[in-house]
Coordinates of C-alpha atoms in Angstrom, one line a residue:
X1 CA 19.1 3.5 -11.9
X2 CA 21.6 0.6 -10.8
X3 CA 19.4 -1.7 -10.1
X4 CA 17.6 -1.2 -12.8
X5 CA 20.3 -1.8 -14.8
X6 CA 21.6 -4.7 -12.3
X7 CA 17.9 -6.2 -13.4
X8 CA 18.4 -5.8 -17.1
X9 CA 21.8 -7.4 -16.7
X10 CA 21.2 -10.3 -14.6
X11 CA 17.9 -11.4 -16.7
X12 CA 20.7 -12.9 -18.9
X13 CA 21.7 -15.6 -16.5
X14 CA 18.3 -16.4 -15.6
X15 CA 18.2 -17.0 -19.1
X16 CA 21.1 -18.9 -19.6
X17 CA 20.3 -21.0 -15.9
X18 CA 16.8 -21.6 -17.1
X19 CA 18.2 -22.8 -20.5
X20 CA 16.7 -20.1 -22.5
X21 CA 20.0 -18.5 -23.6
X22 CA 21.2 -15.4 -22.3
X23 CA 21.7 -13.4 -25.2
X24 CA 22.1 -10.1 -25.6
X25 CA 18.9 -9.9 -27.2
X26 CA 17.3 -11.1 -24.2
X27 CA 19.3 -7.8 -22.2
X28 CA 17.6 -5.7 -24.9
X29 CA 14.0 -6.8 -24.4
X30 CA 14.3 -6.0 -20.9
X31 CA 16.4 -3.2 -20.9
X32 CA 14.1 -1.7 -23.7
X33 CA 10.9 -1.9 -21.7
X34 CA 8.9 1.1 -21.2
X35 CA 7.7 0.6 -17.8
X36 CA 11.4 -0.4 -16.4
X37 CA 13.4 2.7 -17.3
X38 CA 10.7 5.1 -16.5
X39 CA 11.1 3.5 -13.0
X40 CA 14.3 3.6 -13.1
X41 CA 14.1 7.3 -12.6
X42 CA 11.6 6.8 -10.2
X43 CA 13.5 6.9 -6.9
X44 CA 11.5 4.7 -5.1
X45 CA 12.5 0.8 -4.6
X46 CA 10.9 -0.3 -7.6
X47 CA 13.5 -1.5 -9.4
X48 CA 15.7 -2.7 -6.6
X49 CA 12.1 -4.8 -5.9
X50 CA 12.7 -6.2 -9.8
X51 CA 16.5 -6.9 -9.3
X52 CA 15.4 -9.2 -6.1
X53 CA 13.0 -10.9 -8.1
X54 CA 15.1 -11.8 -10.7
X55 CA 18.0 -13.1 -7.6
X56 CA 15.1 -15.3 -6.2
X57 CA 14.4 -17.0 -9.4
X58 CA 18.2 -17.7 -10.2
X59 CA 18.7 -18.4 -6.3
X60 CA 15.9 -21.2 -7.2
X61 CA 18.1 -23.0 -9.1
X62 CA 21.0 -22.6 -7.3
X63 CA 19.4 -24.3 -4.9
X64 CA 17.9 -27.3 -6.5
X65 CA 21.0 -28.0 -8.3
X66 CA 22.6 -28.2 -4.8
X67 CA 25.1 -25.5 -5.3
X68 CA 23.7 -23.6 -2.8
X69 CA 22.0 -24.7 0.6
X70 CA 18.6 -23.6 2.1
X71 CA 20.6 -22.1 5.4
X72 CA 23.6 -20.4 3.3
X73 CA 24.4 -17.4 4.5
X74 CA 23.2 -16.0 0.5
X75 CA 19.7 -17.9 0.5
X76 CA 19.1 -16.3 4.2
X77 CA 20.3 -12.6 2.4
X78 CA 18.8 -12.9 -0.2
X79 CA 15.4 -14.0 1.1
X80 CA 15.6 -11.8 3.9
X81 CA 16.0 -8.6 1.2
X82 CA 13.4 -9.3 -1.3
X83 CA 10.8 -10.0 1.8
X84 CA 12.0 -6.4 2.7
X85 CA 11.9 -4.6 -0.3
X86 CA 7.9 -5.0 -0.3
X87 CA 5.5 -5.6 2.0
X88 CA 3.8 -7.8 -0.8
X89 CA 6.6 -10.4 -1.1
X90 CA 6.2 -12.7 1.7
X91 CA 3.0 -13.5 0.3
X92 CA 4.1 -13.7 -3.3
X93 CA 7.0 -15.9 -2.4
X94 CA 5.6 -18.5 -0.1
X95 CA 2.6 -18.8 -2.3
X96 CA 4.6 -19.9 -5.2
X97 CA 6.8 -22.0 -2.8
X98 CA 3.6 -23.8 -1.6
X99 CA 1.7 -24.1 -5.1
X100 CA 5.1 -25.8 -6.3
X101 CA 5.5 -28.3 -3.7
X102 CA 2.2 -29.2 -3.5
X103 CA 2.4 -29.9 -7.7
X104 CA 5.8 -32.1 -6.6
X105 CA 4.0 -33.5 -4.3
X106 CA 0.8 -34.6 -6.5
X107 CA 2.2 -35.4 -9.7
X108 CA 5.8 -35.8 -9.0
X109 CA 7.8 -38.6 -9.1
X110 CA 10.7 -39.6 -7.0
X111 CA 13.4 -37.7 -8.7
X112 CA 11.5 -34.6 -7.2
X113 CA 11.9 -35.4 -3.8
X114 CA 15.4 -33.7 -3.5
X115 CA 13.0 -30.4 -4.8
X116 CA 10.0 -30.6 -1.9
X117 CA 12.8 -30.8 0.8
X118 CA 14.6 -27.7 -0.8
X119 CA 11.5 -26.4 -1.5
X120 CA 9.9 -27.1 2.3
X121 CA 13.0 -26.1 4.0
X122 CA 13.0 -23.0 1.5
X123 CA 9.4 -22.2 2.4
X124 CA 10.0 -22.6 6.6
X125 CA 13.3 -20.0 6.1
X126 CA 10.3 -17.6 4.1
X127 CA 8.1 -18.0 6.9
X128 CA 10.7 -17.7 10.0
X129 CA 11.9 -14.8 8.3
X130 CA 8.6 -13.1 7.7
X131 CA 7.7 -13.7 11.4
X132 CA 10.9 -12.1 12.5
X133 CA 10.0 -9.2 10.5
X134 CA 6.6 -8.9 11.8
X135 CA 7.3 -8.5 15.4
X136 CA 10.3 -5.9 14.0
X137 CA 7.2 -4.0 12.7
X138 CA 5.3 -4.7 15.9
X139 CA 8.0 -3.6 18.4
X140 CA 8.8 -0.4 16.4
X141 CA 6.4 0.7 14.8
X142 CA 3.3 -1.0 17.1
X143 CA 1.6 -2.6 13.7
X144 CA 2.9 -5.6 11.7
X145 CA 2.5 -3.9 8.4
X146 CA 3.6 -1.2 6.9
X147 CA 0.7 2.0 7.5
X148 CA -0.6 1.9 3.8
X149 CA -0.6 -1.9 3.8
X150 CA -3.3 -1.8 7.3
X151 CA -5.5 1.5 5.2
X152 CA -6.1 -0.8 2.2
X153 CA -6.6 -4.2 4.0
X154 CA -10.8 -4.9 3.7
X155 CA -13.1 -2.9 1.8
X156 CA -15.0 -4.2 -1.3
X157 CA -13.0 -7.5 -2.4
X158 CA -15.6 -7.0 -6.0
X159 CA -14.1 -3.5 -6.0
X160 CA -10.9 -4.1 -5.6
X161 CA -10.8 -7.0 -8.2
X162 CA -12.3 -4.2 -11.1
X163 CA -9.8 -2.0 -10.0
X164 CA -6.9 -4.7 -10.6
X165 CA -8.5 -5.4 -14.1
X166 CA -8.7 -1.6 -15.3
X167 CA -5.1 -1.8 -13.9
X168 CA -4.6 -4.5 -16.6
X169 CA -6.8 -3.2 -19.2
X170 CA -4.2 -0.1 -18.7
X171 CA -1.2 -2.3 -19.2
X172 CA -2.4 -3.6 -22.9
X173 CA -2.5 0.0 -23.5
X174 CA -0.6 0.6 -27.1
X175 CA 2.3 0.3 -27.9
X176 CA 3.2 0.7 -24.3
X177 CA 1.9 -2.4 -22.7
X178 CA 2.0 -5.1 -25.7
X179 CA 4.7 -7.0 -24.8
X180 CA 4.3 -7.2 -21.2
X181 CA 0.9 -8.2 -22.0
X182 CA 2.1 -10.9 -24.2
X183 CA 4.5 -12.0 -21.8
X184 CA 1.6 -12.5 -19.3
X185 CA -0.1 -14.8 -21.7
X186 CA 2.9 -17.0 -22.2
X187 CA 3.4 -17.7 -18.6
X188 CA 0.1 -20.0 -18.3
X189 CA 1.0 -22.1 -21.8
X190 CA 4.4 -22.6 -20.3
X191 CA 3.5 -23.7 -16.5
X192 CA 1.1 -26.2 -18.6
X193 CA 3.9 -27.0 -21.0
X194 CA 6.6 -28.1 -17.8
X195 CA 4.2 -29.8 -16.5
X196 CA 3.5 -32.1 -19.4
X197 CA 6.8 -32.9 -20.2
X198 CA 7.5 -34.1 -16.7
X199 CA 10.0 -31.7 -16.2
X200 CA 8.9 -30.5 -12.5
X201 CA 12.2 -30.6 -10.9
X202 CA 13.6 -27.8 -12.9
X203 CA 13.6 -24.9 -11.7
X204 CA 11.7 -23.7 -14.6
X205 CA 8.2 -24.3 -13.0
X206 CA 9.1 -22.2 -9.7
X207 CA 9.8 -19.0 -11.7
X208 CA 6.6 -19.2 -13.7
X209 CA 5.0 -20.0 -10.4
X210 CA 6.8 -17.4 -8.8
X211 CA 5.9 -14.7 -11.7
X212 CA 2.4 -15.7 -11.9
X213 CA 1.7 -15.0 -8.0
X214 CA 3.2 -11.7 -8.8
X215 CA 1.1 -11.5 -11.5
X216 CA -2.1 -12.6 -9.7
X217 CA -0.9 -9.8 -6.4
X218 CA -1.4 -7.0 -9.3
X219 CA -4.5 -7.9 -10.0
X220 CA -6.0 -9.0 -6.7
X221 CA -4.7 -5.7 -5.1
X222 CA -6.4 -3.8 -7.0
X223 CA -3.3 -2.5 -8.7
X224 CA -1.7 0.7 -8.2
X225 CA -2.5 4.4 -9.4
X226 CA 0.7 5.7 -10.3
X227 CA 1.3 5.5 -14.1
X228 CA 4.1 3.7 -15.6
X229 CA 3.1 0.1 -14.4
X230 CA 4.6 -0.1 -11.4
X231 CA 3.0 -3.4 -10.3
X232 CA 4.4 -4.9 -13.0
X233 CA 8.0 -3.8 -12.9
X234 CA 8.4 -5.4 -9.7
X235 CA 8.6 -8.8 -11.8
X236 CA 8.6 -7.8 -15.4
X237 CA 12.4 -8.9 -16.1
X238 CA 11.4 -12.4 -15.1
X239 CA 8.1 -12.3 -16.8
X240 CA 10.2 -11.0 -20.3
X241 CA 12.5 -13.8 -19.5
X242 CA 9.8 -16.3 -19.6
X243 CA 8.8 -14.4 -22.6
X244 CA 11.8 -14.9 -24.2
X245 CA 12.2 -18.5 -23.9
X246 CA 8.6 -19.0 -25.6
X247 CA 9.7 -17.0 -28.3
X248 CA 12.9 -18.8 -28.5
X249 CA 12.1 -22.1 -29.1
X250 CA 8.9 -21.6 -31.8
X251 CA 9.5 -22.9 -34.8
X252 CA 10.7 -22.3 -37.7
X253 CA 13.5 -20.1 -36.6
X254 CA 12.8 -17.4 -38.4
X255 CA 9.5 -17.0 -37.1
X256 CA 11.1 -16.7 -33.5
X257 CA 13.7 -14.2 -34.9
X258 CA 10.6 -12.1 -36.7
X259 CA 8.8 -12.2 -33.2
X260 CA 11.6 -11.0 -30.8
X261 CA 12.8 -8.5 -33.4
X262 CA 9.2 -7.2 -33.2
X263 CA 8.9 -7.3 -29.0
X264 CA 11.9 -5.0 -29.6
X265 CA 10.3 -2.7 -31.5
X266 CA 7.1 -2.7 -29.9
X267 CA 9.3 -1.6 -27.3
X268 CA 11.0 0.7 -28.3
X269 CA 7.6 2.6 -29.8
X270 CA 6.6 2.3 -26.5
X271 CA 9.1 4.3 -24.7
X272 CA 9.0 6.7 -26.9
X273 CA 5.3 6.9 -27.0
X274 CA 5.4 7.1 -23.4
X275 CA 7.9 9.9 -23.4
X276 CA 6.5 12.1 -25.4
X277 CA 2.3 11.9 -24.0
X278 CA 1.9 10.4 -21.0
X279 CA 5.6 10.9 -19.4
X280 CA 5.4 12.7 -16.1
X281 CA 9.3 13.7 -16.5
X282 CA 10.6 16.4 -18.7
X283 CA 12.2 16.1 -21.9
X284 CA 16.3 16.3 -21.2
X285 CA 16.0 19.7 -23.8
X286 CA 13.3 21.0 -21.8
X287 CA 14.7 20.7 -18.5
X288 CA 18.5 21.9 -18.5
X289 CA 16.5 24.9 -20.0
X290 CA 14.4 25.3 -17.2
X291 CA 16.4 23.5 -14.4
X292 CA 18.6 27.1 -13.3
X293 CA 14.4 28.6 -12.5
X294 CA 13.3 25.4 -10.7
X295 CA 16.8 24.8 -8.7
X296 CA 16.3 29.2 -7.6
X297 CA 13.6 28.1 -5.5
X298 CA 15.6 25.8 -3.6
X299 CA 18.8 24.0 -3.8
X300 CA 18.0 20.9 -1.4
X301 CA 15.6 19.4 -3.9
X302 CA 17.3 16.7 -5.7
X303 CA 17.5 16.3 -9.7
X304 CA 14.7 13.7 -10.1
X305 CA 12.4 16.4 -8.3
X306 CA 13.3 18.7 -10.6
X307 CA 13.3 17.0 -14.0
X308 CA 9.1 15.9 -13.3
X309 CA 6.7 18.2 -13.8
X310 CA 4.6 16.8 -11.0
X311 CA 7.2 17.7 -8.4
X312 CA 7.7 21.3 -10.0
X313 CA 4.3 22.1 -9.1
X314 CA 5.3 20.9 -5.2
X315 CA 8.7 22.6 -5.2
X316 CA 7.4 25.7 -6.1
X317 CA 4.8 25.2 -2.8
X318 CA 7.3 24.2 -0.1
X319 CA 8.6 27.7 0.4
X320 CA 5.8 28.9 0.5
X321 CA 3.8 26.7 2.8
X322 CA 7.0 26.8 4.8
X323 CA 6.7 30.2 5.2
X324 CA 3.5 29.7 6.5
X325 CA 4.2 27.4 8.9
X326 CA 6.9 30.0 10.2
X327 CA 4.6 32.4 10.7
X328 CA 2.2 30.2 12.7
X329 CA 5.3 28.9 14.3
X330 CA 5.9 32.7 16.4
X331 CA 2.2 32.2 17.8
X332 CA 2.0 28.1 19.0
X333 CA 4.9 25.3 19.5
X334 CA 3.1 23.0 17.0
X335 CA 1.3 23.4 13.7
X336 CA -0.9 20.6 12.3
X337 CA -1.0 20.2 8.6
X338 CA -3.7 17.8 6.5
X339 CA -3.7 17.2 3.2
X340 CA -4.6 14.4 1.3
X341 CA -0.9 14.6 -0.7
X342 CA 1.0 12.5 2.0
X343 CA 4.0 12.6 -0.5
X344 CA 7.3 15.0 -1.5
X345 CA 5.2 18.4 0.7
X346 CA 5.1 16.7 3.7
X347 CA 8.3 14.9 3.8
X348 CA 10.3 18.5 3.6
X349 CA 8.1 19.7 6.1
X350 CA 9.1 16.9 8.5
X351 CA 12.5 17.6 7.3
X352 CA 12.5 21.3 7.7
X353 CA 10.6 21.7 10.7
X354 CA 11.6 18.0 12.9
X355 CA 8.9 17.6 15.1
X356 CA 7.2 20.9 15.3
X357 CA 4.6 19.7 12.5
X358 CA 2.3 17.1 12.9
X359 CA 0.9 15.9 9.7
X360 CA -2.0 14.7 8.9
X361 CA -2.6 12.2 6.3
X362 CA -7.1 12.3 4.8
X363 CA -6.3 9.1 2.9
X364 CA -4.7 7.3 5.8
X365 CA -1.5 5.9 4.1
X366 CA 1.2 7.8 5.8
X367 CA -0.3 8.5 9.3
X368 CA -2.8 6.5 11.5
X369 CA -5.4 9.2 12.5
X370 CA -8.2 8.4 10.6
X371 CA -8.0 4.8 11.7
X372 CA -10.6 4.6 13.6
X373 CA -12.8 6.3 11.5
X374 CA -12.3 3.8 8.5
X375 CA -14.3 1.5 11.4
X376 CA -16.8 3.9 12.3
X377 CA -17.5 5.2 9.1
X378 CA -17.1 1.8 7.2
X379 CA -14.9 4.1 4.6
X380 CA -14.1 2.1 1.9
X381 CA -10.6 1.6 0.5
X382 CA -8.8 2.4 -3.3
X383 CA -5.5 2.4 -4.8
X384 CA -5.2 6.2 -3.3
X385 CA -6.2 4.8 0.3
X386 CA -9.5 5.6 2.2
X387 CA -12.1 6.9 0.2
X388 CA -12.5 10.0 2.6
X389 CA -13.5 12.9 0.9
X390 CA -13.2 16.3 2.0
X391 CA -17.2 16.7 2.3
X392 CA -17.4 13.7 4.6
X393 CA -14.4 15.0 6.7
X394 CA -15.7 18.3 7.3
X395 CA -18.8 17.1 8.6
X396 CA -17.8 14.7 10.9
X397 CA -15.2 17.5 11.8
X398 CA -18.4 19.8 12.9
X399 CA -18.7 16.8 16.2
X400 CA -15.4 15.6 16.7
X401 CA -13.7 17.1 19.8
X402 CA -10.2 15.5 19.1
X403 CA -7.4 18.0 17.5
X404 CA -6.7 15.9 13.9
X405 CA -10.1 16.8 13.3
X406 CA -9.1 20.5 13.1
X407 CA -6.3 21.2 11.6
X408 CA -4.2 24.2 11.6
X409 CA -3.6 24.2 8.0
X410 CA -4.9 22.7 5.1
X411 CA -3.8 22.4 1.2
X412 CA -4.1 20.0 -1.7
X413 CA -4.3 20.4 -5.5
X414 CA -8.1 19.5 -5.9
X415 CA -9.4 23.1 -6.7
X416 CA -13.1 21.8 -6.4
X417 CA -12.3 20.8 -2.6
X418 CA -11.4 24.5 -1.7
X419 CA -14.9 26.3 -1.3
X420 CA -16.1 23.8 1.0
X421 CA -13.1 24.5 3.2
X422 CA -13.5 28.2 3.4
X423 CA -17.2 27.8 4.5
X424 CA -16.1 25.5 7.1
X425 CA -13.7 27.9 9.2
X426 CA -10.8 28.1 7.0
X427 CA -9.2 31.0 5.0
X428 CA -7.4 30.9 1.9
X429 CA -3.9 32.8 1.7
X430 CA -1.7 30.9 -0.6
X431 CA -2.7 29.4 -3.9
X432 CA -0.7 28.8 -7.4
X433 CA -1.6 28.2 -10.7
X434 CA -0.2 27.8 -14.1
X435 CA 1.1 24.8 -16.2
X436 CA 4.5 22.6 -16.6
X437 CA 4.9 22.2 -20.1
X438 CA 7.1 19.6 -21.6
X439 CA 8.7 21.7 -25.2
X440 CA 11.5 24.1 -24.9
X441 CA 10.2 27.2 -24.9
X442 CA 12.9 29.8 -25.6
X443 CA 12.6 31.0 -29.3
X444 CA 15.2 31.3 -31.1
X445 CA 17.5 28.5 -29.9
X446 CA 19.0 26.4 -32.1
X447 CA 16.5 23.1 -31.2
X448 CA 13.6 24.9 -31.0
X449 CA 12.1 24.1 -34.7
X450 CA 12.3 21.0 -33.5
X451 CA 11.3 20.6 -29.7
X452 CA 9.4 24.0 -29.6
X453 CA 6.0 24.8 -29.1
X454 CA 5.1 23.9 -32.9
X455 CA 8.3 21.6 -33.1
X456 CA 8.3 18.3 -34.6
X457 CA 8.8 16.3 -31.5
X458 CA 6.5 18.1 -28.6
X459 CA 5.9 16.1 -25.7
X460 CA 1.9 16.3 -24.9
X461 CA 1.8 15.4 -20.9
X462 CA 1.1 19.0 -19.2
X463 CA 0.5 19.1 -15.7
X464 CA -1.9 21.5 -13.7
X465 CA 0.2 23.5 -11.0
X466 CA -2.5 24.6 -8.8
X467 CA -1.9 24.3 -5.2
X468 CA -3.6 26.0 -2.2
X469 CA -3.2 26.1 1.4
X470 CA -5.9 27.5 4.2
X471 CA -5.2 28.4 7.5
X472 CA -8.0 28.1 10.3
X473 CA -9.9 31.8 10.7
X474 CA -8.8 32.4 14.4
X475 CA -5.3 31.6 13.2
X476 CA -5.5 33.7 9.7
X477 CA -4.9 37.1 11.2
X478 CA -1.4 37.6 10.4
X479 CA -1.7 37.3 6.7
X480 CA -3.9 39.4 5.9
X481 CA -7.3 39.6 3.9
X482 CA -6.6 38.0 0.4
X483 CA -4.5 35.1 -0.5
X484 CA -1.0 35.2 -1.9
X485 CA -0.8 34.1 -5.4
X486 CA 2.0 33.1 -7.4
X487 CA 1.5 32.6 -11.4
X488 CA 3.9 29.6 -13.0
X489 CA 2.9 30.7 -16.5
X490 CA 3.8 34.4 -16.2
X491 CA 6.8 34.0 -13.7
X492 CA 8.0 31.5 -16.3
X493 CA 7.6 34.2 -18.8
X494 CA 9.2 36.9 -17.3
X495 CA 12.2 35.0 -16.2
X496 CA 12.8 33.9 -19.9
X497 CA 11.8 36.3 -22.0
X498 CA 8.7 35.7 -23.4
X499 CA 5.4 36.1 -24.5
X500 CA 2.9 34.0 -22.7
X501 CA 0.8 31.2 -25.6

């Protein structure tokens, strides 16, 4: 949440540095943006990720103005952190380093020189840094990348490029995406427009440059599966910036006031468009009425985990995957756990049990064990990792000697996945089901004409609860002959005190 809002803030004096203004109109376009504040509660680097951006493009100036140097002690920070924050940003970075250099040097004139050398000397720090961090990697972790960097390198480049253009297609979706989408569009008229009127030196080319390659990473990638844009709120301040100053400087004036009034409110229907149907969160009335049921099934899960409906579904497993894991626990050292949800599950596993659970990751972005396979099996890649279906793992499973292939346990959310699992030497005894609704649902209270079931303001977004886990035959003995269940909808029920819709 702080650096989001350290984001929203500092647009202003890329603004103002840029000559744009920083106004606090400007602060409103970005802080208004639908995609930034629903990462803001994301708890994931995102927004620190848009924060740096926005430091690199005023450092940028800073730096061709001559109040900074290349070697400060700042410019080394400052680079070192942003090429840390992602493992995309060395490549973003010295890309639009290169690509602006090489313009200064084709087309420049000799007032740029002072530019190339900061920009050369800017682009060797990049690089010298980047190689530093590489052999980090290497020496710690034995790969130069990060895991899910190395399981989505190759594949389909054709593939991969439709993916990043559905991820666009996504982006224009309205109202949510309409001004992010526009802000896209002004970037290439504006690059054009600093280049014909021979204003190369400023600073202003490098942060379109420097947007753009973010810009052109989204799309290359194949973009990213998580809703909310995420891929683009790594650089959307800057981009909304850029936006901004195109706005600014139409004419007449009132048709650039009439234009960034209606950005705003574009935005603003956007978040609460977003909110209210396709907002993984819950609504603030919904979830102090629910939080004392989620928080009973244990206190160590933090508020964002408990305000999205996604991770209800997940805190209501742990305990009882935990459990299982106990039990299996009193008969071996280890257990092995797969799943093809590599996320909030098997990080408290590894937190409750350190080092007596070895998990094992079917779409190969958190661990390495399918490595090999990706070779042997030419698996293809998406924005979920390898394209390793549960089918395909199960027969290769049937001549595979090594361990990962059989796992002690199994679970995931894909009810389709679990008969083919059972008829492959597995037994069900856990599985969940039910729904996490986003409406306040005790009748009666005071808000409830208006956020209830039938209110005026629902929020649409329901998410499936179903989980199950499996435990291999020989191992199954213990708990007994038919699966635990657990019912959301009717424990919901109970605990509040009412009927079930």
């Amino acid at each position: 949440v702080a650096f989001g809002a350290l984001a929203m803030l500092r647009a202003a004096s890329l603004s103002s540095a840029l000559g744009w203004g920083g106004s606090a109109v400007l602060v409103a376009l970005v802080a208004s943006s639908p995609y930034l504040l629903y990462w803001c509660f994301g708890s994931l680097e995102t927004t620190m990720a848009a924060w740096l951006t926005v430091e690199i493009a005023i450092l940028a100036g800073a730096l061709v103005e001559g109040r900074r140097g290349p070697l400060s002690p700042i410019t080394v920070g400052l680079t070192a952190a942003y090429l840390m924050v992602r493992p995309e940003a060395a490549f973003v970075l010295t890309s639009a380093l290169a690509v602006w250099v090489g313009l200064l040097r084709a087309v420049g004139t000799g007032a740029d020189r002072s530019a190339i050398r900061v920009g050369s000397r800017w682009l060797v720090l990049a690089g010298v840094l980047f190689a530093g961090l590489c052999l980090f990697r290497w020496s710690y972790f034995g790969q130069l990348f990060p895991q899910p960097v190395m399981t989505k390198v190759g594949g389909d480049v054709w593939t991969r490029w439709v993916d990043g253009l559905d991820f666009y297609r996504k982006l224009i979706y309205p109202p949510l995406g309409i001004v992010m989408a526009a802000a896209l569009v002004s970037l290439p008229w504006l690059i054009v427009r600093e280049l014909g009127a021979g204003r190369r030196k400023s600073t202003r080319l490098f942060v379109l440059l420097f947007a753009g390659a973010s810009a052109a990473f989204a799309l290359f990638s194949g973009g990213d599966w998580m809703r909310g844009g995420r891929f683009f709120t790594h650089f959307q301040p800057v981009a909304l910036v850029a936006l901004y100053g195109f706005l600014s400087q139409l004419s007449p004036r009132r048709l650039s006031v009439a234009l960034i009034a209606a950005c705003l409110a574009i935005n603003a229907a956007g978040v609460v468009g977003f909110a209210m149907w396709r907002n993984s969160g819950r609504p603030l009335w919904a979830f102090l009425e629910k939080d004392w049921i989620i928080r009973s099934y244990g206190a160590e899960f933090q508020w964002p985990e408990r305000a999205n409906k996604i991770h209800t579904r997940d805190i209501l497993f742990i305990p009882e995957i935990s459990r299982i894991i106990e039990k299996l626990l009193e008969q071996q050292e280890t257990v092995s756990v797969m799943s093809g949800q590599a996320g909030m599950v098997a990080y408290y596993l590894a937190k409750r049990f350190d080092g007596r659970v070895e998990f094992i990751d079917r779409w190969g972005l958190a661990t390495r064990h399918f490595m090999p396979a990706k070779r042997e099996l030419d698996l293809q890649t998406t924005q979920f990792g390898l394209n390793f279906p549960v089918s395909l793992f199960l027969a290769e499973a049937r001549s595979r000697t090594e361990p990962f292939w059989h796992p002690d346990v199994i679970f995931d959310f894909n009810e389709t996945a679990r008969p083919l699992i059972e008829a492959n030497g597995y037994r069900t005894v856990y599985e969940q089901s039910g729904n996490a609704v986003g409406y306040l649902e005790q009748p009666g209270t005071p808000l409830y004409p208006i956020f209830g079931a039938e209110g005026l303001l629902v929020s649409g977004y329901t998410v499936t609860m179903y989980h199950y886990a499996a435990v291999r035959d020989e191992l199954a003995g213990p708990f007994g002959e038919h699966p635990r269940s657990f019912d959301w909808n009717r424990a919901r029920a109970s605990r509040l005190g009412i009927g079930l819709h």
